Every structure is written in C-alpha cells, then in structure tokens.
Amino acid sequence: MENAKKMKWYTLAFMAFSTVWGFGNVLNGFVYFNGIQVIFSWILMFALYFVPYALMVGELGSAFKNEGGGVSSWVRKTISPKVAYYAGWTYWACHVTYIASKGSGGLKALSWMVFQNGTTYDKFPTLAVQLATLAVLLFFCWVASRGLNPLKKLATLAGTSMFVMSILYILMMFAAPVINPNAEYVSMDISMKSLVPQFNLAYFSSLSILVFAVGGCEKISPYVNKVENPSKGFPKGMIALAIMVMVCAILGTISMGMMFDPAVINESQESFNHYVSNGSYLAFQKLGEYYGVGNLLMIIYAACNAIGQFSTLVLSIDAPLRMLLDNEDSRQFIPSALLKKNKYGAYVNGIKMVVVLSGSIILIQSLVPGAASVLTQLNKLNSVTMPLRYLWVFAAYIALRMSLNKFNPDYKFTKNQGLALTAGVWCFFVTAICSVMGMYVKGDLFSTLLNIITPFVLTALGLILPIIKKKEG
C-alpha cells in the first residue's frame, strides 16, 4: 500500500529536469564556447561531473531523509554546527550576486516586450539603467519586508512555461527547414576537427559557466526516499535526468547553430556582449520569422521571462535569508541585530543587508560602459559565486563516506569506498578550480577584480559575524 504512494523513477527525473535545466544554459554554452564546439564540453561535463554529483546528492538525501535543511543539515550532521553555519552563509551569500542580476534580467525582458529589439535597452545610459535596477531591488525588498510573497505561484507558472518554451524551441527549430525551406539558415561544419575546442586560457576560464548550468540538483534531495525502491529507482532517475539534459543541451545547441554564426558573435567584444544579453530573445524572434508569426513567440518568451526574473528576485531575497536565520544551529553564530523581526515576521535587518550588498554591486556597475556589458558581467559573476555553494555538497559527502559506521544510507552511490571518496574529491576540485579560473576575464580588469573581490568580501563578512556574536555574549 505504501509503495503505491511512492513516485516512479521517471516522475523524479522529469521533476528534477524542470528544476535543473533552462533555456539560458543552452545560450550561454553556445556563446561562450564558440557555437557547436560546446557539444564536446557538454558531454565531458555530464560524464565527469554532473552524473557523479547527482548520485552523491542521492546518497546524502537518503542518509539524512528526515532533515529538512538541505546542505546545511548535511554539513551539521557530518562535520559540525559551526561549519554548517558557514555552509548556510555561503548559500545565502551566493544569492547576493544572483539578486543583483535578476533586476537587470527583468528590465531587459520588459524592454524586449515594449521595444521588440535589444539595441534600445543597450543604448540607454548605464547609470540610468542601474538606478532603475536599484529601484526594482528596493521595491521587491519592501515587498519581502511586508511578509508578502505574492509571486510564489507566478514563479512556478513562469518556471513551467519557460521549460515548455525551451522544449518548443528545439522542436520548432528542427521542423523549420521542412516548413520554411527558403528561409536563411546557417550552414554548420560538423567535422571532428571543428567540434574539438582549443584548450586555452579562454576555454578554461569559461568552464564555470557550464558548472553553474548543471548545478543545483541538491534541491531534489528530499524526494530520494519518496521514490519506489530508492537504491535502484533514484540512480535510474538521475541517469535519466542526465540523459535528458544532455539531449536537450546538444539538440538546443544544434538548433542555435542553424540560426547563429559563431564568427558573428565573436567578431568584437560589443557583439559578444550583445549575444550574451539578447541571444535568447533573438532566437525566439528568428523562430517567429521562420514561422511567419513576426515577434509573437519572442513577446511570449519575454513575458514569461519577465515574470520569472521578478518572482525569482523576491523569492531569492526571502527564502535563502530565512534558511540561514531560521536555523537554530546557525543562530548561535549570528549577531542578535540580524535576527530582529518586524510585525510581519520578516527579518528586517537581514533584508537591509541584502539592500546594501546587492545594491553595492548594482551601483558599482554604473561605471561599466553599456547595459549589455553589465548583463555579461553579471552572468560571469554568477558563474563564479553560485558554484561555491556546491563545494559544501561535496565536503558533506566526503565526511559522510568517512563516517559510514555512524550513518547508514538506504541508497549508496557506490559500495567502493575508494571510488566514492575519489569522486567526492574530484567534484570538489573541479568546482573550486572552475570558479577560481572563471574569475579571470581576458582584457577586462574591472570584471576580473569584481569577480575576485565579491566572493572575498562575502566570505570575510561570514567570518566576522560569529566574532561579533561572541562579543555580545
């Protein structure tokens, strides 16, 4: 009877797929890795990183099935409460740059809906765009401080519609040459020579983009023990997830290869920035042209994206902050001023800290020439900071495997202890190296410094708070 209530492995795979994957991942891979050359890198990333990562998450979720705190609770159980505070802090701190990018992304989507092109927004003075972005941040921080979260359902709806649009894009693009054979398509060179990338500094400094794209599957860890026969069902679901993501990445890349010429994207830094910030809209705009519906598909995509960006913004202000400050183990290391709540139950001083930190990033970028450059910079900054939270997943996994006599997960990634520890250390190493190398931006000292200073400042702040708390007591 109980088994009837449990989900099938393929249900888990589809649920995880819509959580992990997005259309922006296809675009970023295509733009940063010279078009269809990214296929080689996607295959390597899935085989050597994503599959072991997902299976390790399954083992951690199985070992701590009754823990609701995710990564922080895994670290608390396997290492210590203080280290768990640092894990929770990292998860929150990573969202500081993410929050700064969501306002910009939302305004960009609105501009495509109104002006139906990418150049109008990109020509606005950077200072004016950044002040508008700051105003958006302040408004949604006010929404969060009122204890209101009216956008949760909208976020789910936008996420689902974006997922549908991503699949629709691939299907419609493959059908386009049959339906409209006279349209202009790019001729792709699919020889082995053209598919293997050049392994230079630019290549390795962009790998953080792919790590960022495939990360985040720890969000589905609470469902490990809700799957039929977890020891077999969960790995089946994760392997199915990896196959679906890989197929979508490859087919999405080929679809883009039929539309965009990498030589045009890479002809100048201005052109590159234009495609990073506008590529997804340009893709749907071209798709609409192929099908003779004008800008309709692009407007639908822009509307879904605008709702998604703004709803994710308010959720990112509220949820990670609550995860950090609601946790009893973390509270002992956090100054009492940050734990202050208003009459709506919102952590007001915590929200003020978000305003100061995310607002600083927004205002610093008013010095950047061009709105498209800002979005490119934020894209790279997120790819450097967000994967840092995955390091705690691998640290917890290594600690779990070193204490198997204490914990007994129903599902194990592998019974071989040496292989398990090697996989944990390997994924930790890959994440750390890709994040560090991703800090370098060729020919852009400002972006490089921002990528280095931001994680440093956020880490230092996380180290200072327990010292302030100790002085209070």
mmCIF file of N, CA, C and O in Angstrom, residues 204-290:
data_model
loop_
_atom_site.group_PDB
_atom_site.id
_atom_site.type_symbol
_atom_site.label_atom_id
_atom_site.label_comp_id
_atom_site.label_asym_id
_atom_site.label_seq_id
_atom_site.Cartn_x
_atom_site.Cartn_y
_atom_site.Cartn_z
ATOM 1 N N PHE A 204 39.325 27.449 -20.422
ATOM 2 C CA PHE A 204 39.276 27.036 -19.010
ATOM 3 C C PHE A 204 38.652 28.106 -18.107
ATOM 4 O O PHE A 204 38.025 27.788 -17.102
ATOM 5 N N SER A 205 38.806 29.384 -18.485
ATOM 6 C CA SER A 205 38.214 30.448 -17.661
ATOM 7 C C SER A 205 36.701 30.570 -17.889
ATOM 8 O O SER A 205 36.018 31.293 -17.174
ATOM 9 N N SER A 206 36.180 29.832 -18.887
ATOM 10 C CA SER A 206 34.729 29.848 -19.147
ATOM 11 C C SER A 206 34.016 28.616 -18.597
ATOM 12 O O SER A 206 32.783 28.550 -18.616
ATOM 13 N N LEU A 207 34.776 27.615 -18.118
ATOM 14 C CA LEU A 207 34.154 26.364 -17.652
ATOM 15 C C LEU A 207 33.181 26.566 -16.491
ATOM 16 O O LEU A 207 32.251 25.782 -16.302
ATOM 17 N N SER A 208 33.378 27.651 -15.709
ATOM 18 C CA SER A 208 32.460 27.916 -14.591
ATOM 19 C C SER A 208 31.029 28.113 -15.093
ATOM 20 O O SER A 208 30.066 27.835 -14.381
ATOM 21 N N ILE A 209 30.878 28.569 -16.349
ATOM 22 C CA ILE A 209 29.554 28.749 -16.968
ATOM 23 C C ILE A 209 28.828 27.403 -17.035
ATOM 24 O O ILE A 209 27.631 27.308 -16.737
ATOM 25 N N LEU A 210 29.548 26.337 -17.414
ATOM 26 C CA LEU A 210 28.936 25.005 -17.527
ATOM 27 C C LEU A 210 28.679 24.392 -16.158
ATOM 28 O O LEU A 210 27.666 23.715 -15.955
ATOM 29 N N VAL A 211 29.593 24.618 -15.206
ATOM 30 C CA VAL A 211 29.394 24.115 -13.837
ATOM 31 C C VAL A 211 28.141 24.750 -13.230
ATOM 32 O O VAL A 211 27.305 24.079 -12.613
ATOM 33 N N PHE A 212 28.004 26.064 -13.433
ATOM 34 C CA PHE A 212 26.832 26.799 -12.954
ATOM 35 C C PHE A 212 25.556 26.244 -13.596
ATOM 36 O O PHE A 212 24.520 26.092 -12.947
ATOM 37 N N ALA A 213 25.646 25.887 -14.886
ATOM 38 C CA ALA A 213 24.472 25.400 -15.629
ATOM 39 C C ALA A 213 23.946 24.082 -15.091
ATOM 40 O O ALA A 213 22.733 23.879 -15.012
ATOM 41 N N VAL A 214 24.834 23.162 -14.721
ATOM 42 C CA VAL A 214 24.382 21.822 -14.321
ATOM 43 C C VAL A 214 24.229 21.658 -12.810
ATOM 44 O O VAL A 214 23.818 20.612 -12.326
ATOM 45 N N GLY A 215 24.554 22.714 -12.050
ATOM 46 C CA GLY A 215 24.470 22.604 -10.589
ATOM 47 C C GLY A 215 23.057 22.797 -10.061
ATOM 48 O O GLY A 215 22.155 23.211 -10.774
ATOM 49 N N GLY A 216 22.894 22.475 -8.782
ATOM 50 C CA GLY A 216 21.625 22.745 -8.104
ATOM 51 C C GLY A 216 20.721 21.549 -7.914
ATOM 52 O O GLY A 216 19.600 21.687 -7.427
ATOM 53 N N CYS A 217 21.185 20.340 -8.290
ATOM 54 C CA CYS A 217 20.282 19.191 -8.172
ATOM 55 C C CYS A 217 20.081 18.759 -6.711
ATOM 56 O O CYS A 217 19.241 17.912 -6.421
ATOM 57 N N GLU A 218 20.823 19.384 -5.755
ATOM 58 C CA GLU A 218 20.586 19.077 -4.336
ATOM 59 C C GLU A 218 19.191 19.501 -3.882
ATOM 60 O O GLU A 218 18.693 19.050 -2.845
ATOM 61 N N LYS A 219 18.534 20.350 -4.692
ATOM 62 C CA LYS A 219 17.167 20.781 -4.359
ATOM 63 C C LYS A 219 16.194 19.615 -4.361
ATOM 64 O O LYS A 219 15.131 19.682 -3.741
ATOM 65 N N ILE A 220 16.516 18.534 -5.100
ATOM 66 C CA ILE A 220 15.580 17.399 -5.174
ATOM 67 C C ILE A 220 15.895 16.305 -4.156
ATOM 68 O O ILE A 220 15.235 15.277 -4.129
ATOM 69 N N SER A 221 16.895 16.543 -3.284
ATOM 70 C CA SER A 221 17.280 15.531 -2.297
ATOM 71 C C SER A 221 16.135 15.083 -1.373
ATOM 72 O O SER A 221 16.104 13.922 -0.960
ATOM 73 N N PRO A 222 15.162 15.967 -1.011
ATOM 74 C CA PRO A 222 14.083 15.496 -0.129
ATOM 75 C C PRO A 222 13.230 14.377 -0.736
ATOM 76 O O PRO A 222 12.481 13.715 -0.021
ATOM 77 N N TYR A 223 13.358 14.155 -2.056
ATOM 78 C CA TYR A 223 12.488 13.173 -2.712
ATOM 79 C C TYR A 223 13.136 11.796 -2.865
ATOM 80 O O TYR A 223 12.514 10.883 -3.403
ATOM 81 N N VAL A 224 14.387 11.648 -2.378
ATOM 82 C CA VAL A 224 15.103 10.380 -2.544
ATOM 83 C C VAL A 224 14.293 9.210 -2.021
ATOM 84 O O VAL A 224 14.100 8.212 -2.711
ATOM 85 N N ASN A 225 13.791 9.354 -0.806
ATOM 86 C CA ASN A 225 13.081 8.232 -0.189
ATOM 87 C C ASN A 225 11.596 8.184 -0.523
ATOM 88 O O ASN A 225 10.855 7.384 0.038
ATOM 89 N N LYS A 226 11.186 9.080 -1.430
ATOM 90 C CA LYS A 226 9.793 9.030 -1.893
ATOM 91 C C LYS A 226 9.687 8.295 -3.230
ATOM 92 O O LYS A 226 8.632 8.226 -3.832
ATOM 93 N N VAL A 227 10.829 7.780 -3.675
ATOM 94 C CA VAL A 227 10.875 7.028 -4.933
ATOM 95 C C VAL A 227 10.740 5.542 -4.627
ATOM 96 O O VAL A 227 11.230 5.066 -3.606
ATOM 97 N N GLU A 228 10.071 4.833 -5.506
ATOM 98 C CA GLU A 228 9.976 3.371 -5.360
ATOM 99 C C GLU A 228 11.376 2.757 -5.380
ATOM 100 O O GLU A 228 12.160 3.067 -6.265
ATOM 101 N N ASN A 229 11.651 1.907 -4.419
ATOM 102 C CA ASN A 229 12.943 1.210 -4.343
ATOM 103 C C ASN A 229 14.110 2.182 -4.552
ATOM 104 O O ASN A 229 14.782 2.159 -5.580
ATOM 105 N N PRO A 230 14.368 3.090 -3.544
ATOM 106 C CA PRO A 230 15.356 4.170 -3.719
ATOM 107 C C PRO A 230 16.728 3.712 -4.209
ATOM 108 O O PRO A 230 17.360 4.397 -5.003
ATOM 109 N N SER A 231 17.194 2.549 -3.750
ATOM 110 C CA SER A 231 18.550 2.117 -4.109
ATOM 111 C C SER A 231 18.689 1.881 -5.611
ATOM 112 O O SER A 231 19.776 1.996 -6.171
ATOM 113 N N LYS A 232 17.568 1.547 -6.286
ATOM 114 C CA LYS A 232 17.607 1.367 -7.743
ATOM 115 C C LYS A 232 16.889 2.500 -8.468
ATOM 116 O O LYS A 232 17.330 2.960 -9.517
ATOM 117 N N GLY A 233 15.766 2.953 -7.896
ATOM 118 C CA GLY A 233 14.938 3.969 -8.544
ATOM 119 C C GLY A 233 15.610 5.315 -8.648
ATOM 120 O O GLY A 233 15.524 5.984 -9.691
ATOM 121 N N PHE A 234 16.313 5.755 -7.563
ATOM 122 C CA PHE A 234 16.914 7.089 -7.586
ATOM 123 C C PHE A 234 18.041 7.193 -8.615
ATOM 124 O O PHE A 234 18.032 8.119 -9.436
ATOM 125 N N PRO A 235 19.022 6.255 -8.612
ATOM 126 C CA PRO A 235 20.064 6.364 -9.644
ATOM 127 C C PRO A 235 19.499 6.276 -11.063
ATOM 128 O O PRO A 235 19.979 6.948 -11.977
ATOM 129 N N LYS A 236 18.436 5.472 -11.247
ATOM 130 C CA LYS A 236 17.783 5.388 -12.561
ATOM 131 C C LYS A 236 17.254 6.763 -12.966
ATOM 132 O O LYS A 236 17.432 7.218 -14.092
ATOM 133 N N GLY A 237 16.578 7.411 -12.006
ATOM 134 C CA GLY A 237 16.020 8.753 -12.247
ATOM 135 C C GLY A 237 17.103 9.760 -12.566
ATOM 136 O O GLY A 237 16.945 10.596 -13.464
ATOM 137 N N MET A 238 18.234 9.684 -11.836
ATOM 138 C CA MET A 238 19.328 10.635 -12.044
ATOM 139 C C MET A 238 20.037 10.404 -13.380
ATOM 140 O O MET A 238 20.432 11.346 -14.061
ATOM 141 N N ILE A 239 20.182 9.146 -13.761
ATOM 142 C CA ILE A 239 20.808 8.852 -15.054
ATOM 143 C C ILE A 239 19.876 9.305 -16.186
ATOM 144 O O ILE A 239 20.313 9.875 -17.178
ATOM 145 N N ALA A 240 18.551 9.088 -15.982
ATOM 146 C CA ALA A 240 17.568 9.571 -16.970
ATOM 147 C C ALA A 240 17.615 11.093 -17.059
ATOM 148 O O ALA A 240 17.544 11.667 -18.154
ATOM 149 N N LEU A 241 17.766 11.758 -15.901
ATOM 150 C CA LEU A 241 17.885 13.220 -15.868
ATOM 151 C C LEU A 241 19.101 13.667 -16.682
ATOM 152 O O LEU A 241 19.006 14.577 -17.513
ATOM 153 N N ALA A 242 20.241 13.007 -16.435
ATOM 154 C CA ALA A 242 21.483 13.367 -17.132
ATOM 155 C C ALA A 242 21.331 13.190 -18.643
ATOM 156 O O ALA A 242 21.770 14.033 -19.428
ATOM 157 N N ILE A 243 20.660 12.102 -19.051
ATOM 158 C CA ILE A 243 20.458 11.848 -20.489
ATOM 159 C C ILE A 243 19.553 12.926 -21.096
ATOM 160 O O ILE A 243 19.852 13.479 -22.152
ATOM 161 N N MET A 244 18.453 13.263 -20.380
ATOM 162 C CA MET A 244 17.522 14.285 -20.888
ATOM 163 C C MET A 244 18.203 15.643 -21.009
ATOM 164 O O MET A 244 18.035 16.353 -22.007
ATOM 165 N N VAL A 245 18.977 15.998 -19.985
ATOM 166 C CA VAL A 245 19.683 17.288 -20.004
ATOM 167 C C VAL A 245 20.707 17.307 -21.135
ATOM 168 O O VAL A 245 20.823 18.293 -21.871
ATOM 169 N N MET A 246 21.419 16.189 -21.298
ATOM 170 C CA MET A 246 22.446 16.119 -22.346
ATOM 171 C C MET A 246 21.804 16.204 -23.738
ATOM 172 O O MET A 246 22.294 16.932 -24.609
ATOM 173 N N VAL A 247 20.698 15.488 -23.932
ATOM 174 C CA VAL A 247 19.997 15.523 -25.225
ATOM 175 C C VAL A 247 19.513 16.939 -25.512
ATOM 176 O O VAL A 247 19.673 17.454 -26.628
ATOM 177 N N CYS A 248 18.918 17.602 -24.499
ATOM 178 C CA CYS A 248 18.421 18.975 -24.676
ATOM 179 C C CYS A 248 19.566 19.945 -24.955
ATOM 180 O O CYS A 248 19.428 20.852 -25.782
ATOM 181 N N ALA A 249 20.693 19.760 -24.248
ATOM 182 C CA ALA A 249 21.854 20.637 -24.457
ATOM 183 C C ALA A 249 22.376 20.496 -25.884
ATOM 184 O O ALA A 249 22.657 21.490 -26.561
ATOM 185 N N ILE A 250 22.482 19.246 -26.358
ATOM 186 C CA ILE A 250 23.033 19.000 -27.700
ATOM 187 C C ILE A 250 22.054 19.452 -28.786
ATOM 188 O O ILE A 250 22.437 20.171 -29.720
ATOM 189 N N LEU A 251 20.766 19.059 -28.654
ATOM 190 C CA LEU A 251 19.779 19.443 -29.667
ATOM 191 C C LEU A 251 19.541 20.956 -29.661
ATOM 192 O O LEU A 251 19.368 21.571 -30.717
ATOM 193 N N GLY A 252 19.547 21.560 -28.463
ATOM 194 C CA GLY A 252 19.399 23.014 -28.357
ATOM 195 C C GLY A 252 20.564 23.738 -29.006
ATOM 196 O O GLY A 252 20.388 24.757 -29.687
ATOM 197 N N THR A 253 21.774 23.189 -28.813
ATOM 198 C CA THR A 253 22.982 23.777 -29.417
ATOM 199 C C THR A 253 22.926 23.684 -30.943
ATOM 200 O O THR A 253 23.246 24.648 -31.648
ATOM 201 N N ILE A 254 22.505 22.513 -31.459
ATOM 202 C CA ILE A 254 22.384 22.346 -32.918
ATOM 203 C C ILE A 254 21.340 23.316 -33.470
ATOM 204 O O ILE A 254 21.538 23.935 -34.527
ATOM 205 N N SER A 255 20.219 23.475 -32.728
ATOM 206 C CA SER A 255 19.167 24.422 -33.145
ATOM 207 C C SER A 255 19.724 25.838 -33.256
ATOM 208 O O SER A 255 19.447 26.553 -34.222
ATOM 209 N N MET A 256 20.521 26.233 -32.265
ATOM 210 C CA MET A 256 21.132 27.568 -32.303
ATOM 211 C C MET A 256 22.161 27.666 -33.419
ATOM 212 O O MET A 256 22.320 28.724 -34.043
ATOM 213 N N GLY A 257 22.856 26.551 -33.672
ATOM 214 C CA GLY A 257 23.847 26.522 -34.751
ATOM 215 C C GLY A 257 23.224 26.742 -36.119
ATOM 216 O O GLY A 257 23.894 27.207 -37.053
ATOM 217 N N MET A 258 21.931 26.399 -36.259
ATOM 218 C CA MET A 258 21.212 26.622 -37.515
ATOM 219 C C MET A 258 20.829 28.097 -37.679
ATOM 220 O O MET A 258 20.525 28.562 -38.768
ATOM 221 N N MET A 259 20.836 28.841 -36.544
ATOM 222 C CA MET A 259 20.408 30.247 -36.544
ATOM 223 C C MET A 259 21.560 31.239 -36.536
ATOM 224 O O MET A 259 21.532 32.242 -37.234
ATOM 225 N N PHE A 260 22.553 30.957 -35.668
ATOM 226 C CA PHE A 260 23.590 31.955 -35.388
ATOM 227 C C PHE A 260 24.968 31.475 -35.828
ATOM 228 O O PHE A 260 25.329 30.315 -35.606
ATOM 229 N N ASP A 261 25.728 32.388 -36.381
ATOM 230 C CA ASP A 261 27.099 32.104 -36.821
ATOM 231 C C ASP A 261 28.054 32.544 -35.703
ATOM 232 O O ASP A 261 28.104 33.732 -35.359
ATOM 233 N N PRO A 262 28.832 31.613 -35.104
ATOM 234 C CA PRO A 262 29.774 31.982 -34.038
ATOM 235 C C PRO A 262 30.768 33.065 -34.446
ATOM 236 O O PRO A 262 31.208 33.854 -33.614
ATOM 237 N N ALA A 263 31.096 33.125 -35.751
ATOM 238 C CA ALA A 263 32.041 34.151 -36.239
ATOM 239 C C ALA A 263 31.462 35.550 -36.033
ATOM 240 O O ALA A 263 32.191 36.494 -35.707
ATOM 241 N N VAL A 264 30.146 35.681 -36.200
ATOM 242 C CA VAL A 264 29.480 36.977 -35.987
ATOM 243 C C VAL A 264 29.458 37.312 -34.496
ATOM 244 O O VAL A 264 29.707 38.457 -34.100
ATOM 245 N N ILE A 265 29.181 36.312 -33.666
ATOM 246 C CA ILE A 265 29.142 36.508 -32.209
ATOM 247 C C ILE A 265 30.499 36.990 -31.700
ATOM 248 O O ILE A 265 30.588 37.882 -30.857
ATOM 249 N N ASN A 266 31.576 36.391 -32.221
ATOM 250 C CA ASN A 266 32.926 36.663 -31.709
ATOM 251 C C ASN A 266 33.687 37.758 -32.461
ATOM 252 O O ASN A 266 34.868 37.963 -32.197
ATOM 253 N N GLU A 267 33.022 38.469 -33.380
ATOM 254 C CA GLU A 267 33.771 39.443 -34.181
ATOM 255 C C GLU A 267 34.244 40.645 -33.364
ATOM 256 O O GLU A 267 35.202 41.315 -33.735
ATOM 257 N N SER A 268 33.582 40.947 -32.244
ATOM 258 C CA SER A 268 34.026 42.031 -31.353
ATOM 259 C C SER A 268 33.452 41.791 -29.963
ATOM 260 O O SER A 268 32.514 41.011 -29.795
ATOM 261 N N GLN A 269 34.014 42.484 -28.959
ATOM 262 C CA GLN A 269 33.503 42.362 -27.594
ATOM 263 C C GLN A 269 32.067 42.888 -27.512
ATOM 264 O O GLN A 269 31.229 42.334 -26.799
ATOM 265 N N GLU A 270 31.796 43.928 -28.287
ATOM 266 C CA GLU A 270 30.436 44.503 -28.304
ATOM 267 C C GLU A 270 29.424 43.494 -28.846
ATOM 268 O O GLU A 270 28.325 43.327 -28.295
ATOM 269 N N SER A 271 29.803 42.789 -29.897
ATOM 270 C CA SER A 271 28.932 41.772 -30.493
ATOM 271 C C SER A 271 28.718 40.611 -29.521
ATOM 272 O O SER A 271 27.602 40.108 -29.357
ATOM 273 N N PHE A 272 29.802 40.199 -28.857
ATOM 274 C CA PHE A 272 29.726 39.116 -27.868
ATOM 275 C C PHE A 272 28.756 39.489 -26.747
ATOM 276 O O PHE A 272 27.872 38.706 -26.378
ATOM 277 N N ASN A 273 28.913 40.699 -26.187
ATOM 278 C CA ASN A 273 28.026 41.170 -25.114
ATOM 279 C C ASN A 273 26.574 41.219 -25.569
ATOM 280 O O ASN A 273 25.654 40.892 -24.816
ATOM 281 N N HIS A 274 26.381 41.628 -26.835
ATOM 282 C CA HIS A 274 25.029 41.726 -27.392
ATOM 283 C C HIS A 274 24.346 40.356 -27.389
ATOM 284 O O HIS A 274 23.168 40.229 -27.016
ATOM 285 N N TYR A 275 25.091 39.319 -27.780
ATOM 286 C CA TYR A 275 24.504 37.970 -27.838
ATOM 287 C C TYR A 275 24.317 37.367 -26.448
ATOM 288 O O TYR A 275 23.346 36.642 -26.215
ATOM 289 N N VAL A 276 25.236 37.653 -25.523
ATOM 290 C CA VAL A 276 25.075 37.151 -24.144
ATOM 291 C C VAL A 276 23.784 37.702 -23.534
ATOM 292 O O VAL A 276 23.016 36.983 -22.889
ATOM 293 N N SER A 277 23.535 39.000 -23.729
ATOM 294 C CA SER A 277 22.382 39.635 -23.075
ATOM 295 C C SER A 277 21.082 39.526 -23.875
ATOM 296 O O SER A 277 20.006 39.641 -23.318
ATOM 297 N N ASN A 278 21.183 39.277 -25.192
ATOM 298 C CA ASN A 278 19.979 39.272 -26.034
ATOM 299 C C ASN A 278 19.734 37.966 -26.781
ATOM 300 O O ASN A 278 18.688 37.820 -27.419
ATOM 301 N N GLY A 279 20.678 37.034 -26.703
ATOM 302 C CA GLY A 279 20.620 35.826 -27.535
ATOM 303 C C GLY A 279 19.326 35.040 -27.461
ATOM 304 O O GLY A 279 18.795 34.597 -28.492
ATOM 305 N N SER A 280 18.782 34.860 -26.257
ATOM 306 C CA SER A 280 17.561 34.050 -26.121
ATOM 307 C C SER A 280 16.374 34.727 -26.802
ATOM 308 O O SER A 280 15.532 34.065 -27.429
ATOM 309 N N TYR A 281 16.306 36.063 -26.725
ATOM 310 C CA TYR A 281 15.214 36.803 -27.382
ATOM 311 C C TYR A 281 15.390 36.779 -28.898
ATOM 312 O O TYR A 281 14.418 36.632 -29.644
ATOM 313 N N LEU A 282 16.644 36.934 -29.349
ATOM 314 C CA LEU A 282 16.934 36.875 -30.782
ATOM 315 C C LEU A 282 16.541 35.515 -31.364
ATOM 316 O O LEU A 282 16.042 35.425 -32.490
ATOM 317 N N ALA A 283 16.762 34.452 -30.562
ATOM 318 C CA ALA A 283 16.435 33.091 -31.004
ATOM 319 C C ALA A 283 14.933 32.952 -31.255
ATOM 320 O O ALA A 283 14.505 32.425 -32.288
ATOM 321 N N PHE A 284 14.122 33.427 -30.310
ATOM 322 C CA PHE A 284 12.672 33.320 -30.475
ATOM 323 C C PHE A 284 12.154 34.297 -31.528
ATOM 324 O O PHE A 284 11.146 34.030 -32.191
ATOM 325 N N GLN A 285 12.844 35.417 -31.685
ATOM 326 C CA GLN A 285 12.457 36.363 -32.734
ATOM 327 C C GLN A 285 12.671 35.731 -34.114
ATOM 328 O O GLN A 285 11.795 35.810 -34.992
ATOM 329 N N LYS A 286 13.817 35.087 -34.298
ATOM 330 C CA LYS A 286 14.109 34.419 -35.578
ATOM 331 C C LYS A 286 13.142 33.261 -35.821
ATOM 332 O O LYS A 286 12.693 33.035 -36.952
ATOM 333 N N LEU A 287 12.833 32.530 -34.747
ATOM 334 C CA LEU A 287 11.911 31.401 -34.857
ATOM 335 C C LEU A 287 10.542 31.882 -35.345
ATOM 336 O O LEU A 287 9.913 31.256 -36.202
ATOM 337 N N GLY A 288 10.100 33.027 -34.812
ATOM 338 C CA GLY A 288 8.834 33.630 -35.244
ATOM 339 C C GLY A 288 8.864 34.008 -36.715
ATOM 340 O O GLY A 288 7.873 33.838 -37.443
ATOM 341 N N GLU A 289 10.026 34.495 -37.179
ATOM 342 C CA GLU A 289 10.181 34.855 -38.600
ATOM 343 C C GLU A 289 10.074 33.619 -39.494
ATOM 344 O O GLU A 289 9.439 33.653 -40.551
ATOM 345 N N TYR A 290 10.703 32.521 -39.050
ATOM 346 C CA TYR A 290 10.645 31.277 -39.824
ATOM 347 C C TYR A 290 9.201 30.798 -39.993
ATOM 348 O O TYR A 290 8.843 30.221 -41.014
#
